[in-house]
């Protein structure tokens, strides 16, 4: 049995983000339903959650595998074996902020038509999924640093999740030094985002890359139906800000070179932009 | 979103930064005038430098703790929400965002052992409170009332482990309490010491190893001191205790 998500559901992903953030924010007012940050948290003081990348970092920094680590990892693994990398599109607060920063530029629509026209006249698809070895390099660099210094560097210092939640959740007991530190880290992130859109999400952020590996085995995936109706408008590939290689997949499907009608890309965050943009509703997000 | 609204949000960001900067400046400025801050802390003669931090219960080895803590502040938030306020985030760049018990004078650890249950990485080991080792409490013999001609049992009454930790050497010079190495370092005695600014200080185990010989030799010296010499020591110490009491009371008023 397979379930195709209605395209209306993708309109509500910001609602889910706000609801989850509110649950986290409640701890400021003394209601501890979920305590902690998105990196590591405790549900009702009993069930612990731990981000998979933090798990790897702690494993390498402390050089031992304890039962507590595994127990707090298991619920997260169970969630994302079903939903793949949808963490990035649905729960990461930075995704929304980056979208706002992108909408600042205003030139989006003009560029969109221009890029599509260019792609159509040259007969090729839009540049997608280039330099896929960079993220792996970044992840391994961070992990090597962790191993050498015996400190989970990314989770404690650089991570956007830690810094956002430090400012939002624990502001009542934050000393001035940490406030300035977190603020500066976030500000540099926003600057990077302004000049190089989605550079962070696509190439640097190791949290997303680790969730991306779940995409290979997750129940959720991109599915193509009635491919023969595709007119190659390139709208889906242009709207996709993670630059998933949609067009070449459709080309291969149409030419009959590829049998499987599903796409499991590491960089897909299941935000549903392609699903909503497609005029013939060829692309679907399906859950088996 | 329009450019204008983004600029609004950005200005809000900067405004909050500015407000917190002003807050901090006011805090620093206000602290200068406080007399009690200038008083040397107990056992100042042993620890001239700033001593290292006391970690939450369940952290045995500092290096192991640093390797495992991801700074998620679950423990701090839990401690706040239970009303103990003992934990806070460390601000130094080396261990930024890791939890410490920093203000034992006002908010000691009550060993409720809730923070170790919620730690997702196991940086805080899940142990019973009998096996906790956060540090060790040291009594400053120059400031303690029990060592200077009085009978004061405040620290031992506050201690959750009582007789297994406190030893008393009763003599003409007071009840003379001594904290042995079974101490868990929770800091409840620090809070309930009646001397101004407390006569007890909890130190890290690494710090304790450094001053252990010096501290124990002073302890033995005081016990074996002759009556006449002991009288002089106590006579000079009482003035110190009274002065501290006055300073703290003035500040309180």
XYZ file of C-alpha atoms in Angstrom:
541
model
C 0.000 0.000 0.000
C 1.427 3.358 -0.908
C 0.248 6.759 0.223
C 0.761 9.807 -1.943
C 0.864 13.067 -0.066
C -1.658 15.622 -1.166
C 0.082 18.781 -2.290
C -1.970 20.783 0.205
C -0.072 19.184 3.077
C 3.103 21.033 2.117
C 1.439 24.346 2.888
C 1.281 23.333 6.534
C 4.942 22.567 7.083
C 5.510 25.996 8.625
C 2.614 25.310 10.994
C 4.325 22.134 12.173
C 7.597 24.033 12.617
C 5.885 26.699 14.724
C 4.099 24.083 16.848
C 7.308 22.178 17.577
C 9.164 25.405 18.338
C 6.376 26.395 20.733
C 6.746 23.063 22.525
C 10.425 23.829 22.973
C 9.721 27.420 24.019
C 7.322 26.283 26.761
C 10.325 25.250 28.878
C 11.191 28.937 29.278
C 7.926 29.333 31.191
C 8.504 26.278 33.368
C 6.449 23.764 31.398
C 8.902 21.026 30.548
C 7.134 18.908 27.946
C 10.268 18.940 25.833
C 13.453 20.272 27.438
C 16.662 21.081 25.643
C 17.440 21.962 22.046
C 16.785 20.192 18.751
C 20.303 18.727 19.010
C 19.476 16.807 22.141
C 16.289 16.887 24.162
C 14.243 15.040 26.728
C 10.527 14.368 26.360
C 8.655 14.551 29.688
C 11.920 13.896 31.607
C 11.946 10.268 30.451
C 12.453 9.788 26.719
C 15.681 11.232 25.338
C 16.325 12.322 21.769
C 19.750 12.788 20.223
C 20.620 14.124 16.809
C 22.385 11.410 14.725
C 25.319 13.653 13.822
C 25.829 14.567 17.488
C 25.758 10.845 18.187
C 28.643 10.281 15.776
C 30.523 13.267 17.167
C 30.195 12.111 20.776
C 31.114 8.584 19.743
C 34.346 9.785 18.155
C 35.194 12.365 20.812
C 34.669 10.066 23.796
C 35.742 6.902 21.921
C 33.205 4.666 23.596
C 29.696 3.456 22.875
C 27.378 3.558 25.852
C 23.848 2.289 26.203
C 22.544 5.764 27.066
C 23.784 7.106 23.721
C 22.111 4.300 21.800
C 18.840 4.547 23.708
C 18.508 8.261 22.991
C 19.389 7.706 19.329
C 16.844 4.959 18.622
C 13.608 7.047 18.626
C 15.201 9.578 16.253
C 16.364 6.810 13.927
C 12.863 5.319 13.934
C 11.319 8.659 12.975
C 13.725 9.364 10.139
C 13.708 5.850 8.703
C 10.142 6.759 7.816
C 10.564 10.418 6.911
C 14.100 10.581 5.507
C 15.640 14.024 5.319
C 12.316 15.789 5.924
C 13.870 17.135 9.132
C 15.518 19.885 7.061
C 12.357 20.980 5.312
C 9.908 20.565 8.158
C 11.638 21.055 11.513
C 14.822 23.052 10.939
C 14.101 26.669 11.947
C 16.926 27.932 9.753
C 15.098 26.670 6.647
C 12.363 29.233 7.199
C 14.809 32.032 7.940
C 16.765 31.220 4.791
C 13.546 31.297 2.795
C 12.815 34.776 4.164
C 16.310 35.944 3.267
C 15.873 34.547 -0.233
C 12.570 36.355 -0.667
C 14.393 39.604 0.099
C 16.118 39.543 -3.211
C 12.952 40.130 -5.293
C 14.705 39.163 -8.520
C 13.595 35.587 -8.074
C 10.836 35.548 -10.678
C 12.838 37.278 -13.357
C 15.762 34.951 -12.826
C 13.488 31.956 -12.877
C 12.166 32.579 -16.376
C 15.632 33.528 -17.614
C 17.231 30.378 -16.287
C 14.486 28.200 -17.683
C 14.751 29.849 -21.082
C 18.508 29.318 -21.063
C 18.076 25.694 -20.159
C 15.462 25.167 -22.865
C 17.444 26.824 -25.641
C 20.582 24.896 -24.820
C 18.726 21.644 -24.569
C 20.303 20.637 -21.251
C 18.932 20.427 -17.791
C 19.643 22.899 -14.987
C 22.918 22.514 -13.123
C 22.102 20.074 -10.355
C 23.949 18.155 -7.697
C 27.414 19.299 -8.656
C 30.323 18.859 -6.276
C 28.596 16.184 -4.215
C 31.962 15.274 -2.703
C 32.224 18.612 -0.801
C 29.693 17.668 1.921
C 31.475 14.404 2.569
C 34.748 16.301 2.896
C 33.209 18.744 5.369
C 31.709 15.951 7.474
C 34.937 13.986 7.606
C 36.944 17.129 8.425
C 34.683 17.894 11.390
C 34.804 14.298 12.580
C 38.610 14.204 12.360
C 38.796 17.433 14.393
C 36.419 15.901 16.971
C 38.590 12.826 17.233
C 41.778 14.843 17.628
C 40.537 17.418 20.144
C 38.171 15.046 21.990
C 35.410 17.652 21.890
C 32.126 17.563 19.906
C 33.055 20.789 18.121
C 30.168 21.195 15.709
C 27.367 20.394 18.141
C 28.630 22.711 20.832
C 30.029 25.657 18.914
C 29.083 25.934 15.245
C 25.742 24.161 14.937
C 22.946 26.483 13.797
C 20.446 24.466 15.846
C 22.408 24.874 19.082
C 22.933 28.576 18.569
C 19.344 29.358 17.566
C 17.965 27.474 20.543
C 20.535 28.960 22.894
C 19.241 32.408 22.030
C 15.586 31.416 21.982
C 15.238 28.914 24.813
C 17.949 29.560 27.376
C 18.127 33.350 27.145
C 17.064 33.734 30.769
C 20.280 32.222 32.111
C 22.682 33.112 29.324
C 25.825 35.009 30.186
C 26.779 37.883 27.936
C 29.729 36.048 26.360
C 27.609 33.162 25.103
C 24.961 35.572 23.852
C 27.502 37.447 21.733
C 29.085 34.200 20.524
C 25.788 32.648 19.416
C 24.670 35.908 17.870
C 27.857 36.264 15.844
C 27.690 32.662 14.593
C 24.103 33.129 13.453
C 24.871 36.478 11.863
C 27.710 35.013 9.799
C 25.334 32.242 8.745
C 22.811 34.820 7.556
C 25.507 36.737 5.685
C 26.660 33.559 3.943
C 23.058 32.795 3.091
C 22.506 36.275 1.640
C 25.433 36.075 -0.761
C 25.483 32.337 -1.485
C 21.900 31.027 -1.267
C 21.609 27.562 0.300
C 25.370 27.069 0.381
C 25.041 26.041 4.026
C 22.244 23.535 3.459
C 23.709 21.943 0.352
C 27.401 21.720 1.090
C 28.293 22.456 4.707
C 25.620 21.472 7.244
C 26.598 17.935 8.384
C 23.345 17.448 10.296
C 21.389 17.516 7.057
C 23.883 15.291 5.276
C 23.551 12.612 7.949
C 19.769 12.816 7.671
C 20.253 12.665 3.900
C 21.778 9.216 4.134
C 18.468 8.086 5.638
C 16.890 9.060 2.309
C 18.426 5.968 0.713
C 16.468 3.608 2.951
C 13.534 5.725 4.104
C 9.915 4.888 3.390
C 9.329 8.361 1.999
C 10.537 9.059 -1.549
C 9.890 11.031 -4.704
C 7.684 9.219 -7.216
C 7.030 10.020 -10.865
C 3.687 9.210 -12.464
C 2.539 9.679 -16.072
C 5.964 10.860 -17.166
C 4.897 11.012 -20.798
C 2.889 14.152 -19.995
C 6.012 16.092 -19.006
C 6.608 19.110 -21.231
C 10.080 19.879 -19.888
C 9.144 23.267 -18.457
C 11.967 22.887 -15.898
C 9.813 24.556 -13.250
C 10.409 21.824 -10.667
C 14.177 21.874 -11.092
C 14.258 25.656 -10.809
C 12.027 25.800 -7.733
C 14.050 23.119 -5.967
C 16.475 25.015 -3.800
C 18.398 21.914 -2.870
C 19.077 21.396 -6.586
C 17.926 17.807 -6.782
C 18.605 16.294 -10.207
C 14.950 16.046 -11.237
C 15.082 16.780 -14.945
C 17.677 14.233 -15.954
C 15.741 11.598 -14.020
C 12.568 12.480 -15.929
C 14.497 12.463 -19.215
C 15.845 9.018 -18.482
C 12.397 7.799 -17.480
C 10.863 9.141 -20.653
C 13.529 7.610 -22.838
C 12.961 4.298 -21.107
C 16.532 4.052 -19.843
C 15.401 3.920 -16.229
C 12.837 1.443 -14.961
C 12.324 2.659 -11.405
C 9.818 5.478 -11.055
C 11.190 6.567 -7.665
C 14.013 8.975 -6.846
C 16.047 8.720 -3.648
C 18.325 11.731 -3.685
C 20.504 12.510 -0.668
C 19.789 16.225 -0.922
C 15.968 16.024 -1.166
C 14.314 17.520 1.923
C 10.675 16.743 0.949
C 9.601 20.371 1.156
C 7.136 19.745 -1.690
C 8.167 22.690 -3.856
C 8.450 20.501 -6.947
C 5.146 18.798 -6.206
C 3.368 22.121 -5.924
C 5.067 23.643 -8.960
C 4.400 20.843 -11.441
C 1.436 21.840 -13.702
C 0.714 18.206 -14.678
C 1.247 16.797 -11.170
C 3.825 14.332 -12.380
C 5.950 14.418 -9.231
C 4.582 12.949 -6.023
C 5.955 12.442 -2.546
C 4.911 8.953 -1.564
C 5.113 6.862 1.549
C 5.111 3.147 1.208
C 8.307 39.061 3.035
C 9.022 42.684 2.226
C 12.387 44.299 2.636
C 10.961 46.696 5.174
C 9.736 43.955 7.489
C 13.088 42.231 7.255
C 14.815 45.450 8.262
C 12.408 45.656 11.193
C 13.355 42.168 12.303
C 17.023 42.943 11.894
C 16.733 46.117 13.933
C 14.916 44.132 16.626
C 17.861 41.775 16.673
C 20.297 44.611 17.133
C 18.079 46.297 19.702
C 18.040 43.130 21.793
C 21.820 42.928 21.508
C 22.138 46.548 22.616
C 19.742 46.053 25.520
C 21.647 43.059 26.797
C 24.923 44.978 26.441
C 23.508 47.828 28.523
C 22.205 45.291 31.051
C 25.636 43.770 31.345
C 27.306 47.167 31.699
C 24.892 48.097 34.481
C 25.620 44.779 36.174
C 29.379 45.337 35.973
C 29.050 48.932 37.162
C 26.842 47.954 40.046
C 29.185 45.197 41.119
C 32.107 47.554 41.555
C 30.427 49.331 44.424
C 29.714 46.162 46.356
C 32.056 45.721 49.271
C 31.529 41.997 49.723
C 32.926 41.246 46.274
C 36.264 42.624 47.389
C 36.504 40.293 50.363
C 38.728 37.287 49.674
C 36.714 34.058 49.377
C 37.253 31.323 51.984
C 40.544 29.404 51.644
C 41.986 32.224 49.567
C 45.440 31.450 50.948
C 45.367 28.057 49.173
C 43.709 29.034 45.886
C 45.126 32.316 44.677
C 43.885 31.804 41.111
C 40.379 31.240 39.883
C 39.574 27.597 40.660
C 38.112 25.246 38.074
C 34.414 24.529 37.815
C 32.209 22.116 39.692
C 30.315 19.912 37.246
C 26.773 18.580 37.828
C 26.443 15.245 39.674
C 27.212 12.239 37.523
C 30.255 13.759 35.826
C 33.230 11.885 37.239
C 36.065 12.601 34.870
C 36.376 16.148 33.524
C 37.945 15.040 30.209
C 35.300 12.397 29.640
C 32.571 14.907 30.453
C 33.970 17.485 28.019
C 34.167 14.849 25.277
C 30.542 13.861 25.714
C 28.720 17.115 26.498
C 27.126 18.657 23.409
C 25.830 21.719 25.258
C 22.145 20.973 24.743
C 21.227 22.446 28.167
C 18.619 19.779 28.936
C 20.079 19.450 32.443
C 20.110 23.215 33.046
C 16.547 23.616 31.859
C 15.359 20.687 33.989
C 17.109 22.110 37.044
C 15.482 25.513 36.464
C 12.037 24.066 35.970
C 12.266 21.990 39.140
C 13.099 25.200 40.990
C 16.634 24.449 42.164
C 18.481 26.844 39.832
C 21.782 25.153 40.668
C 23.086 24.750 37.122
C 24.063 27.402 34.627
C 25.940 27.505 31.341
C 29.650 28.190 31.459
C 30.692 31.259 29.539
C 34.403 30.667 28.914
C 35.344 29.985 25.317
C 37.132 26.715 26.118
C 34.084 24.883 27.448
C 31.397 27.186 26.104
C 27.852 26.170 26.921
C 28.646 23.294 29.274
C 26.784 23.114 32.603
C 28.441 24.159 35.882
C 27.297 24.624 39.462
C 28.615 28.125 39.926
C 26.676 29.846 42.713
C 26.686 27.458 45.667
C 26.249 30.282 48.154
C 22.695 30.833 46.906
C 21.797 27.789 44.805
C 23.544 24.590 45.920
C 22.916 21.240 44.278
C 20.291 19.279 46.201
C 21.311 15.916 44.686
C 17.808 15.306 43.368
C 19.497 13.388 40.507
C 17.033 14.546 37.878
C 19.662 16.015 35.525
C 21.461 12.697 35.116
C 18.238 11.028 34.004
C 17.625 13.464 31.164
C 21.156 13.759 29.749
C 20.852 12.386 26.182
C 24.554 11.708 25.596
C 25.447 10.072 28.894
C 27.904 12.824 29.769
C 26.296 12.641 33.200
C 26.462 9.022 34.344
C 23.258 7.589 35.759
C 24.292 6.863 39.330
C 22.709 6.828 42.769
C 23.363 9.897 44.844
C 25.620 7.921 47.204
C 28.132 7.517 44.361
C 28.191 11.154 43.278
C 31.552 12.914 43.343
C 31.259 16.536 42.261
C 34.119 17.787 44.394
C 34.951 18.148 48.059
C 33.929 20.785 50.570
C 36.783 22.323 52.571
C 36.238 24.234 55.788
C 38.307 27.379 56.232
C 39.631 26.998 59.793
C 40.264 30.730 60.023
C 36.625 31.586 59.425
C 34.715 28.625 60.868
C 32.863 29.390 64.104
C 33.311 25.821 65.330
C 37.085 26.163 65.131
C 37.106 29.512 66.885
C 35.522 29.001 70.259
C 31.897 28.400 69.357
C 29.544 25.461 68.982
C 27.944 25.699 65.548
C 26.493 22.651 63.791
C 24.902 24.379 60.790
C 26.971 22.624 58.122
C 26.482 19.141 59.529
C 22.762 19.726 59.904
C 22.473 20.842 56.288
C 24.470 17.886 54.982
C 22.276 15.170 53.391
C 24.783 12.480 54.454
C 25.476 13.732 57.965
C 27.589 11.482 60.156
C 29.270 9.569 57.350
C 30.965 12.770 56.249
C 31.402 14.992 59.300
C 33.971 14.328 61.989
C 34.027 16.379 65.183
C 37.092 17.056 67.311
C 35.515 18.522 70.427
C 37.761 20.561 72.681
C 37.745 23.769 74.694
C 38.019 25.677 71.416
C 34.683 24.631 69.997
C 33.200 21.564 68.325
C 35.767 21.721 65.475
C 34.064 20.090 62.448
C 36.057 18.355 59.731
C 34.741 17.103 56.381
C 36.296 13.831 55.259
C 36.819 12.557 51.726
C 33.406 10.898 51.475
C 32.001 14.366 50.765
C 29.983 14.516 47.524
C 30.546 18.235 46.970
C 26.899 19.223 46.661
C 27.427 22.528 48.489
C 24.427 22.507 50.836
C 26.775 23.255 53.748
C 28.132 26.260 51.834
C 24.676 27.768 51.727
C 23.766 27.177 55.370
C 27.028 28.387 56.919
C 26.136 31.422 59.070
C 29.469 33.192 58.521
C 29.254 36.100 56.099
C 30.133 34.826 52.617
C 30.369 31.284 54.039
C 33.407 29.642 55.622
C 33.210 26.584 53.343
C 34.286 26.257 49.750
C 33.682 23.342 47.403
C 36.633 22.595 45.158
C 37.247 20.313 42.231
C 39.022 17.025 42.922
C 42.008 18.075 40.780
C 42.343 21.258 42.816
C 42.003 19.291 46.022
C 44.886 16.992 45.103
C 47.112 20.055 44.730
C 46.388 21.524 48.169
C 45.650 18.320 50.067
C 48.957 18.128 51.985
C 48.973 21.798 52.867
C 45.375 21.692 54.059
C 45.784 18.535 56.178
C 49.002 19.801 57.754
C 47.229 22.996 58.782
C 44.424 20.889 60.230
C 46.832 18.783 62.295
C 48.805 21.800 63.406
C 45.671 23.447 64.759
C 44.645 20.306 66.660
C 48.020 19.949 68.354
C 48.527 23.629 69.120
C 49.204 24.636 72.710
C 46.610 26.580 74.659
C 48.433 29.914 74.640
C 49.141 29.846 70.905
C 45.663 28.695 70.100
C 44.310 31.626 72.073
C 46.231 34.052 69.860
C 45.029 32.361 66.670
C 41.399 32.402 67.727
C 41.680 35.982 68.973
C 42.837 37.221 65.556
C 40.378 35.027 63.646
C 37.311 36.271 65.485
C 38.007 39.802 64.284
C 38.015 38.534 60.683
C 34.739 36.663 61.157
C 33.073 39.685 62.732
C 34.241 41.938 59.912
C 32.865 39.627 57.259
C 29.573 39.447 59.127
C 29.344 43.228 59.262
C 30.088 43.669 55.549
C 27.494 41.133 54.471
C 24.860 42.470 56.843
C 25.382 46.029 55.599
C 24.996 44.812 52.061
C 21.894 42.838 52.927
C 20.273 45.914 54.451
